[in-house]
mmCIF file of N, CA and C in Angstrom:
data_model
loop_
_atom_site.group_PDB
_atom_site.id
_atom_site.type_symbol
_atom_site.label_atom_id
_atom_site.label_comp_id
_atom_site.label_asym_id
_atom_site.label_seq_id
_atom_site.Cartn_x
_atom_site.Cartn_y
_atom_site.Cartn_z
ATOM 1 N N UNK A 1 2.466 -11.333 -20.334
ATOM 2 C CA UNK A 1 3.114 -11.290 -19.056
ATOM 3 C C UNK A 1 2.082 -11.622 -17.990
ATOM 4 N N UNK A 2 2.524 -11.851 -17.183
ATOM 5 C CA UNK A 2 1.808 -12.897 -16.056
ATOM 6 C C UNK A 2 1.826 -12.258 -15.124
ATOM 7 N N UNK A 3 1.488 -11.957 -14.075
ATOM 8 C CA UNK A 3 1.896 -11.265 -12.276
ATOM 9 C C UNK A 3 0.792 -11.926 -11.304
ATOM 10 N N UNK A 4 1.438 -12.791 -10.540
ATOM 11 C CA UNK A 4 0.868 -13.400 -9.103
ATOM 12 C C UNK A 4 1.272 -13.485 -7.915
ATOM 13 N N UNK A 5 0.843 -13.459 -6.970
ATOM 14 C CA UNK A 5 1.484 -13.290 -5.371
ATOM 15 C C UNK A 5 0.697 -15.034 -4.940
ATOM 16 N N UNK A 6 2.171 -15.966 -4.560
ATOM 17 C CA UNK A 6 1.447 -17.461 -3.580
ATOM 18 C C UNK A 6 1.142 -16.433 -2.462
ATOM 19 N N UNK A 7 -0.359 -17.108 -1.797
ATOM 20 C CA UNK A 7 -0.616 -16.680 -0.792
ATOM 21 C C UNK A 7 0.376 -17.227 0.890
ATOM 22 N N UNK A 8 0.873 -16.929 1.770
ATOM 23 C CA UNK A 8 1.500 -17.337 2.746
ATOM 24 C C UNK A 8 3.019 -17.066 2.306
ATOM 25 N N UNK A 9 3.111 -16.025 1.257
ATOM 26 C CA UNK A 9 4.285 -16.199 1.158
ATOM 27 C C UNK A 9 5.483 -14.699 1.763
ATOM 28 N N UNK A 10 6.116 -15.514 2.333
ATOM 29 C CA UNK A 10 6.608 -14.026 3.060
ATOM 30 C C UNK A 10 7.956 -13.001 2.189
ATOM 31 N N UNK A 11 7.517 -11.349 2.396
ATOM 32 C CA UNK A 11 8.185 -10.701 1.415
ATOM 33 C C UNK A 11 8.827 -9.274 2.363
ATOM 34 N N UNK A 12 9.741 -8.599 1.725
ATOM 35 C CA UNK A 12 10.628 -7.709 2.893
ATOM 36 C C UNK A 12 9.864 -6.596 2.935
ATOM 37 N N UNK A 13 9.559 -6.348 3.658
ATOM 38 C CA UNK A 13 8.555 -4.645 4.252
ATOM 39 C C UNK A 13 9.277 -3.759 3.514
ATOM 40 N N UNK A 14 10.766 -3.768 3.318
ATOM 41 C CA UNK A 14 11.806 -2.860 3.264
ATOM 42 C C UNK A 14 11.383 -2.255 1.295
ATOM 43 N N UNK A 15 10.890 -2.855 0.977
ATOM 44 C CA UNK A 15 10.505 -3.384 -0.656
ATOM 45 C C UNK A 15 8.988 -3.114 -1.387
ATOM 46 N N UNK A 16 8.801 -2.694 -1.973
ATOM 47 C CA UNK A 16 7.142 -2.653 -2.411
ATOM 48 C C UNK A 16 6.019 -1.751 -1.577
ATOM 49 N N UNK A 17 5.176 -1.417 -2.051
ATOM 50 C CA UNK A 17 4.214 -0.267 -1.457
ATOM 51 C C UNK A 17 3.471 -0.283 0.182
ATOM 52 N N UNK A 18 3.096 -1.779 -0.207
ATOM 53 C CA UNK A 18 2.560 -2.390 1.172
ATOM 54 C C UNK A 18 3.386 -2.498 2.278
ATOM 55 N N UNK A 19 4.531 -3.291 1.847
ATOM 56 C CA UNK A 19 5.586 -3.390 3.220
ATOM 57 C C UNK A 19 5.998 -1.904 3.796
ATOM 58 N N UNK A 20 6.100 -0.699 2.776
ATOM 59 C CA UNK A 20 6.768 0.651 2.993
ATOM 60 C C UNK A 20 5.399 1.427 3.845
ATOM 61 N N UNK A 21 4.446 1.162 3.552
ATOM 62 C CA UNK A 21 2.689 1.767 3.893
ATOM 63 C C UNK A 21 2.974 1.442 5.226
ATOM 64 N N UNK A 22 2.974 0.110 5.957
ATOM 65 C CA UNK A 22 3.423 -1.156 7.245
ATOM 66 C C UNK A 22 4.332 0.149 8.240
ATOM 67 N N UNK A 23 5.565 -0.505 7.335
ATOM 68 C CA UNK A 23 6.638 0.186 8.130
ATOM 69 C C UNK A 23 6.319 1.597 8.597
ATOM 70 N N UNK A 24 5.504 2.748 7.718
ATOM 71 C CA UNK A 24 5.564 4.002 7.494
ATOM 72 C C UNK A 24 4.987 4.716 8.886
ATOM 73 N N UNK A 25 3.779 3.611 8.697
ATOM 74 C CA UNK A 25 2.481 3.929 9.867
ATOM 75 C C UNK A 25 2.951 3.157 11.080
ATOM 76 N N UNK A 26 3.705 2.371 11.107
ATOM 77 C CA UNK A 26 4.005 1.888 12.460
ATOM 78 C C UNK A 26 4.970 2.046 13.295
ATOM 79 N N UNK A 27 5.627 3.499 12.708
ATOM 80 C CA UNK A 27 6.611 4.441 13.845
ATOM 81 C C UNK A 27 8.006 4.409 13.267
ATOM 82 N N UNK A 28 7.921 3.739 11.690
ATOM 83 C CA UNK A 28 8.988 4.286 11.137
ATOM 84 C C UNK A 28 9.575 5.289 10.812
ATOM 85 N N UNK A 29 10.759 6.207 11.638
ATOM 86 C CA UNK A 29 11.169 6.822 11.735
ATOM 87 C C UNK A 29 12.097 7.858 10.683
ATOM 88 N N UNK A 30 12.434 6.706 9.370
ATOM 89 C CA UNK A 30 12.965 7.275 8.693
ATOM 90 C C UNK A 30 12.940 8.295 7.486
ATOM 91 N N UNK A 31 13.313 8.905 6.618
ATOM 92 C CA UNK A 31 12.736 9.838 5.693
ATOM 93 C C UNK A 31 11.711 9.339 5.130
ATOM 94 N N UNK A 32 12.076 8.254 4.421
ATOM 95 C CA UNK A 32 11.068 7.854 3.709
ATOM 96 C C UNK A 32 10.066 7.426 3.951
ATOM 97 N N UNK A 33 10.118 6.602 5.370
ATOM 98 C CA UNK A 33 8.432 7.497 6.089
ATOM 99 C C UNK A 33 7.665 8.049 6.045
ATOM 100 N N UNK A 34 8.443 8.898 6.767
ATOM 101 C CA UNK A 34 7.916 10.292 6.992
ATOM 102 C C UNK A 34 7.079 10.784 5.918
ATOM 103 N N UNK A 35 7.658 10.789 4.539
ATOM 104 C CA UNK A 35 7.544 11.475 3.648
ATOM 105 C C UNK A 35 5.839 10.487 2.472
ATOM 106 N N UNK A 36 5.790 9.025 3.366
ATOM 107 C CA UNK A 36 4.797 8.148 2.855
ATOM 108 C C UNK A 36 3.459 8.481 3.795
ATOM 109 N N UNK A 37 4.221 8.823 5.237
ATOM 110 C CA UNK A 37 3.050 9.384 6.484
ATOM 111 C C UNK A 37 2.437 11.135 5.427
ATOM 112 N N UNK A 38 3.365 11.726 5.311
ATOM 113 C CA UNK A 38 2.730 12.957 4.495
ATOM 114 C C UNK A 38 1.805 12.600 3.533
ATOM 115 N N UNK A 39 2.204 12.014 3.014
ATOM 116 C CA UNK A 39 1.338 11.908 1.509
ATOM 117 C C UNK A 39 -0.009 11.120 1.983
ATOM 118 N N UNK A 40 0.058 9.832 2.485
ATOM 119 C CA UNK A 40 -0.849 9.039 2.820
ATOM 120 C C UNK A 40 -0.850 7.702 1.935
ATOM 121 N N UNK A 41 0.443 7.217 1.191
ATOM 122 C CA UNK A 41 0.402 6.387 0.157
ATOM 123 C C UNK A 41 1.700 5.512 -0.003
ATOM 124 N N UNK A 42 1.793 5.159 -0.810
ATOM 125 C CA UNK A 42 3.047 4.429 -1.186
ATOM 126 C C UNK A 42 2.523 3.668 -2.483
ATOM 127 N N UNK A 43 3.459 4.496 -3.714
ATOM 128 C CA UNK A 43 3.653 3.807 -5.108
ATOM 129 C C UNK A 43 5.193 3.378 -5.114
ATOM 130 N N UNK A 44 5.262 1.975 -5.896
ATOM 131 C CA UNK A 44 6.023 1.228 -5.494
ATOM 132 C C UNK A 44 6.516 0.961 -7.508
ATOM 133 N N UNK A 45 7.656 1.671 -8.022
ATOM 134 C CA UNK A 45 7.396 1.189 -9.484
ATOM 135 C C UNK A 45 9.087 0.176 -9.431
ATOM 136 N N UNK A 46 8.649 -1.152 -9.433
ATOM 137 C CA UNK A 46 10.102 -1.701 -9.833
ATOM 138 C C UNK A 46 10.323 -2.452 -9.104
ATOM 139 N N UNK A 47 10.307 -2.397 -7.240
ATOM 140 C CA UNK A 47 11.283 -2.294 -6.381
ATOM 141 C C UNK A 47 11.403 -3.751 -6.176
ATOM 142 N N UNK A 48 10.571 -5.043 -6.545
ATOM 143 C CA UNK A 48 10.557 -6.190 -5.936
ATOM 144 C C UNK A 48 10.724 -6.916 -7.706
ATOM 145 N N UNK A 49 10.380 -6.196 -8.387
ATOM 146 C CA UNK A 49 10.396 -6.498 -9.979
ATOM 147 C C UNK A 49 10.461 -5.870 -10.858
ATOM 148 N N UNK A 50 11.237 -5.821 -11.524
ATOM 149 C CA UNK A 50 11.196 -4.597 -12.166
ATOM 150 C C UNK A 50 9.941 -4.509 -13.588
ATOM 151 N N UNK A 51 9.145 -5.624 -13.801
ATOM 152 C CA UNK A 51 7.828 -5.423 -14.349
ATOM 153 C C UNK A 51 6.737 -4.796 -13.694
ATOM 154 N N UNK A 52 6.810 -4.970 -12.458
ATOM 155 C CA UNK A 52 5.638 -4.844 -11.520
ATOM 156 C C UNK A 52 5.741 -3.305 -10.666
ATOM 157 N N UNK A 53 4.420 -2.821 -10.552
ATOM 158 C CA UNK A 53 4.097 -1.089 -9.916
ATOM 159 C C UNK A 53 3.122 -1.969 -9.020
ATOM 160 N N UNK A 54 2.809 -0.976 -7.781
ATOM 161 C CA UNK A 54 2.510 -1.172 -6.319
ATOM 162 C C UNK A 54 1.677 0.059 -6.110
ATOM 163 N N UNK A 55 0.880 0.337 -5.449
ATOM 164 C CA UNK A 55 0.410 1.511 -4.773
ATOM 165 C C UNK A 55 -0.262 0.931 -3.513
ATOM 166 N N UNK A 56 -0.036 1.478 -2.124
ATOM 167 C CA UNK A 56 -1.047 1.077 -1.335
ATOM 168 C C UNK A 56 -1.131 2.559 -0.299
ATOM 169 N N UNK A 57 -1.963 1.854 0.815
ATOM 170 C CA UNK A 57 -2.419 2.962 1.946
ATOM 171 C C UNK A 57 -2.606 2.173 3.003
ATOM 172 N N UNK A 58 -3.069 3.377 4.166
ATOM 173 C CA UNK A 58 -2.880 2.457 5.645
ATOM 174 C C UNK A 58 -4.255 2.186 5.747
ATOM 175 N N UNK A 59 -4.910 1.690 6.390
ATOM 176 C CA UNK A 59 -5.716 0.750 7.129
ATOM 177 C C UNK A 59 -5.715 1.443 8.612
ATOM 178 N N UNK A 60 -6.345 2.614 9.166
ATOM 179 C CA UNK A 60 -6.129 3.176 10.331
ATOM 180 C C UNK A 60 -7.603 2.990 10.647
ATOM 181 N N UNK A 61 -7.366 2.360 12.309
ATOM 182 C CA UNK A 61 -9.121 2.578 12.960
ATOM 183 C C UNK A 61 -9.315 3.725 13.355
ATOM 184 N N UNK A 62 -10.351 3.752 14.249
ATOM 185 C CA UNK A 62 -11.197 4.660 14.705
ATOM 186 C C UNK A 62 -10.551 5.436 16.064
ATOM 187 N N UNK A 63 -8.989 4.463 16.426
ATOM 188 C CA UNK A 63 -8.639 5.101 17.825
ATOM 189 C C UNK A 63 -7.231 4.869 17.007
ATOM 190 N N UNK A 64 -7.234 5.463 15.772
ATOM 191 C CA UNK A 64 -5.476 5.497 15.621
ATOM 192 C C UNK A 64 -4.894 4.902 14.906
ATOM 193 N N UNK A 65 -5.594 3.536 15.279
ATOM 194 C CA UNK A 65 -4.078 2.722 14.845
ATOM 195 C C UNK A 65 -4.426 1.537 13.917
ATOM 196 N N UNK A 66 -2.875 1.441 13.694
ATOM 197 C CA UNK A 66 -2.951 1.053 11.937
ATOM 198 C C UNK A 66 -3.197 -0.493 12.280
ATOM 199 N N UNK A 67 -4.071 -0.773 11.271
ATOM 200 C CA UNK A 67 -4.896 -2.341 11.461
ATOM 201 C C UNK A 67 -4.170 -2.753 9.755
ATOM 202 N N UNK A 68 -3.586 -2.239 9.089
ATOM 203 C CA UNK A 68 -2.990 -2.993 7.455
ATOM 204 C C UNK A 68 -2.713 -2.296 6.330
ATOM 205 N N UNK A 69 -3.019 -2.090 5.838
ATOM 206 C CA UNK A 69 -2.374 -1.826 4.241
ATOM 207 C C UNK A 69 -3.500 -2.419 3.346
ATOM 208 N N UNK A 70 -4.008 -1.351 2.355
ATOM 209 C CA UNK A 70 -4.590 -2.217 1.528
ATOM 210 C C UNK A 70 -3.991 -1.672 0.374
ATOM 211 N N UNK A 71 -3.609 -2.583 -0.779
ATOM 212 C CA UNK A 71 -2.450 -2.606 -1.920
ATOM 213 C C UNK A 71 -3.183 -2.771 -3.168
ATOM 214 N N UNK A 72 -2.739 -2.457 -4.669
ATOM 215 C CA UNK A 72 -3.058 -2.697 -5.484
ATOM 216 C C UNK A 72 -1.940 -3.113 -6.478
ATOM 217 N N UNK A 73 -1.674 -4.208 -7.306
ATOM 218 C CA UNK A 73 -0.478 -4.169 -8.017
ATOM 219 C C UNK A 73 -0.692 -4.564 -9.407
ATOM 220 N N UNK A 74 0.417 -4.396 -10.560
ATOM 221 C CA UNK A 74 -0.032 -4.618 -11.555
ATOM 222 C C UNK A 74 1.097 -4.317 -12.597
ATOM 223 N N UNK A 75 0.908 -4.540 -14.047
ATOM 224 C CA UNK A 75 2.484 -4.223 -14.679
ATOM 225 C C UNK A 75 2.631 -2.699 -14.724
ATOM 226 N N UNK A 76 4.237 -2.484 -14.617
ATOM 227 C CA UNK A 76 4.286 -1.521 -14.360
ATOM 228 C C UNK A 76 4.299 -0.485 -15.733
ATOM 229 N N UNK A 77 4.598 -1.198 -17.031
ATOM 230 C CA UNK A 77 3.830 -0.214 -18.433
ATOM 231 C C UNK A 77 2.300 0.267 -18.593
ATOM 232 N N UNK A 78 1.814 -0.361 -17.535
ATOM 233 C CA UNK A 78 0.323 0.057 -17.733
ATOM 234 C C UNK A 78 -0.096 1.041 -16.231
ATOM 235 N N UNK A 79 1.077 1.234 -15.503
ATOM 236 C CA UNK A 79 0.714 2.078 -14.474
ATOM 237 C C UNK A 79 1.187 3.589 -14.212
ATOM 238 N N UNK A 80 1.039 4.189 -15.317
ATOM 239 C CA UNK A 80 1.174 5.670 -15.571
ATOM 240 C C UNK A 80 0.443 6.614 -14.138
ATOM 241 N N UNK A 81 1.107 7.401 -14.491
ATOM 242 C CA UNK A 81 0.282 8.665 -13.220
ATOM 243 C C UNK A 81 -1.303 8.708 -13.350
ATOM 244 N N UNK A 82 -1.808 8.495 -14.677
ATOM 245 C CA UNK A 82 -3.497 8.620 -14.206
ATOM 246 C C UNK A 82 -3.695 7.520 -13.439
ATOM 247 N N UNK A 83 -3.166 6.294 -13.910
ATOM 248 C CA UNK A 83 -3.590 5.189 -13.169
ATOM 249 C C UNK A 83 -3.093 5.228 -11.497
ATOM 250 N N UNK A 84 -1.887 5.676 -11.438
ATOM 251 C CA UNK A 84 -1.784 5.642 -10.186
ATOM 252 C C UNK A 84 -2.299 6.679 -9.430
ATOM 253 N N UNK A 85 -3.251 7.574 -9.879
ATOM 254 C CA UNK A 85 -3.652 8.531 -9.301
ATOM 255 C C UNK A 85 -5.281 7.996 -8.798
ATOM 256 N N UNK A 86 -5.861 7.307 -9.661
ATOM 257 C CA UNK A 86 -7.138 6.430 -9.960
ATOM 258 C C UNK A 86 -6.781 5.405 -8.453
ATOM 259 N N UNK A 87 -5.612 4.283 -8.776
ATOM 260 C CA UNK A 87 -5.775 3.148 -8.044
ATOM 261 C C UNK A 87 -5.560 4.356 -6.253
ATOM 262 N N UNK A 88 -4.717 5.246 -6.072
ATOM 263 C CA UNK A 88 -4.448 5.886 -4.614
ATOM 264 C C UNK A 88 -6.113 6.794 -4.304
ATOM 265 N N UNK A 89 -6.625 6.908 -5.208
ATOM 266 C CA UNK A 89 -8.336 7.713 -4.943
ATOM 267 C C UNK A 89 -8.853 6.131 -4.408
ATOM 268 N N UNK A 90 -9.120 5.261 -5.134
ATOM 269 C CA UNK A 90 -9.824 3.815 -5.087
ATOM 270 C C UNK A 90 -9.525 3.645 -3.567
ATOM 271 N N UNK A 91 -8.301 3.414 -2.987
ATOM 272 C CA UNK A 91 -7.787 3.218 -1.905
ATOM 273 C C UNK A 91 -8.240 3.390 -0.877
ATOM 274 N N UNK A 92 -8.215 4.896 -0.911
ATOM 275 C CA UNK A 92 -8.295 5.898 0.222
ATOM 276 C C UNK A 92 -9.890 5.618 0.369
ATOM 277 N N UNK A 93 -10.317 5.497 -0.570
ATOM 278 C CA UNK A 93 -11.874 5.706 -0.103
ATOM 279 C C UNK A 93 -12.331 4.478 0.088
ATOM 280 N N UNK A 94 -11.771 2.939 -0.127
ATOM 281 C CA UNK A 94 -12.006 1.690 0.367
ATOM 282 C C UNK A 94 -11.524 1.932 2.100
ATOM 283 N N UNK A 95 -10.365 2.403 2.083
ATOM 284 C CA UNK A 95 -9.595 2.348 3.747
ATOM 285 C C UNK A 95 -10.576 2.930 4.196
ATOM 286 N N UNK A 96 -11.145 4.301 4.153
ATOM 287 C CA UNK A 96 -12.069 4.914 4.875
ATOM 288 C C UNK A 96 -13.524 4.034 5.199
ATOM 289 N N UNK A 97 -13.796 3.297 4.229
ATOM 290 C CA UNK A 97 -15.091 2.446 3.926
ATOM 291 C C UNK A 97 -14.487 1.426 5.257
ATOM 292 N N UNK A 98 -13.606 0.543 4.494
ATOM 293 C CA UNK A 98 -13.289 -0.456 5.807
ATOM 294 C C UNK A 98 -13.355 -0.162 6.828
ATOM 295 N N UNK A 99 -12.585 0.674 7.232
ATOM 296 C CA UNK A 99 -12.624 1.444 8.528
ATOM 297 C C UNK A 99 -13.682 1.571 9.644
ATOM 298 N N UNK A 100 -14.554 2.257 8.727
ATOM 299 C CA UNK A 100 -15.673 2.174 9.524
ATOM 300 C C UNK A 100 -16.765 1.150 10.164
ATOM 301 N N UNK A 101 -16.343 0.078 9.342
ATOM 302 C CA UNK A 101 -17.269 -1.016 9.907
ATOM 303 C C UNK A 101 -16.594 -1.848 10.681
ATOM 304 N N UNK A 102 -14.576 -1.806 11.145
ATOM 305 C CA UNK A 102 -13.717 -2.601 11.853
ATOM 306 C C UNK A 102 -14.528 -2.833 13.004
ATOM 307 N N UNK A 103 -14.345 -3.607 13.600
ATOM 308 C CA UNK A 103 -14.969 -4.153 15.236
ATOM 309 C C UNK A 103 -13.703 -3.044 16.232
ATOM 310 N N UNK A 104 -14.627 -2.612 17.426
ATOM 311 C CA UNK A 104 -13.386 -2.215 17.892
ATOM 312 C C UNK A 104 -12.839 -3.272 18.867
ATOM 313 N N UNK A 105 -11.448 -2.581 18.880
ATOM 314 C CA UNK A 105 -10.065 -3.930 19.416
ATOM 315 C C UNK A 105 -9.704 -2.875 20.767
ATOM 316 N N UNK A 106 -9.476 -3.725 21.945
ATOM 317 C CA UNK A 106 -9.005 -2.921 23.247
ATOM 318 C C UNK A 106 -7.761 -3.366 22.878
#
């Protein structure tokens, strides 16, 4: 089995870890939000393919605000809870890494 993303290619926020991470942090209001703002994550098993699992996180600067999503994806038989517990640790501590070296933006 195969899994690739064309680059430039546009996909529904509404769908997958990254677009839900997007929406979550940028004043989406709804439960499932809310409930991605609690946690700090978004695992994604199915939703755009049903081979393919998702996990991502926000991308927050130094005054707040959310600068992206950084995502990890992959088949979804090989993305059990350790793994997705592994790829959301990996994450969090890349976002924090990035973070700190962003330029600041007025």
């Amino acid at each position: 089995m195969r899994h690739h993303l064309d680059e430039g290619v546009r996909l529904p926020l509404e769908k997958g870890a990254g677009g839900r991470v997007l929406l979550a942090f940028n004043g989406g209001g709804d439960p499932v939000g809310a409930e991605i703002r609690r946690q700090g994550y978004c695992i994604s098993l199915g939703e755009r393919d049903p081979d393919i699992a998702a996990a991502a996180v926000p991308l927050i600067d130094h005054a707040g605000r959310l600068r992206g999503a950084l995502c990890v994806s992959g088949l979804r038989s090989r993305f059990d809870s350790l793994a997705q517990e592994n790829a959301i640790a990996l994450l969090k501590t890349m976002s924090r890494d990035l973070a700190a070296v962003l330029p600041v933006v007025d």
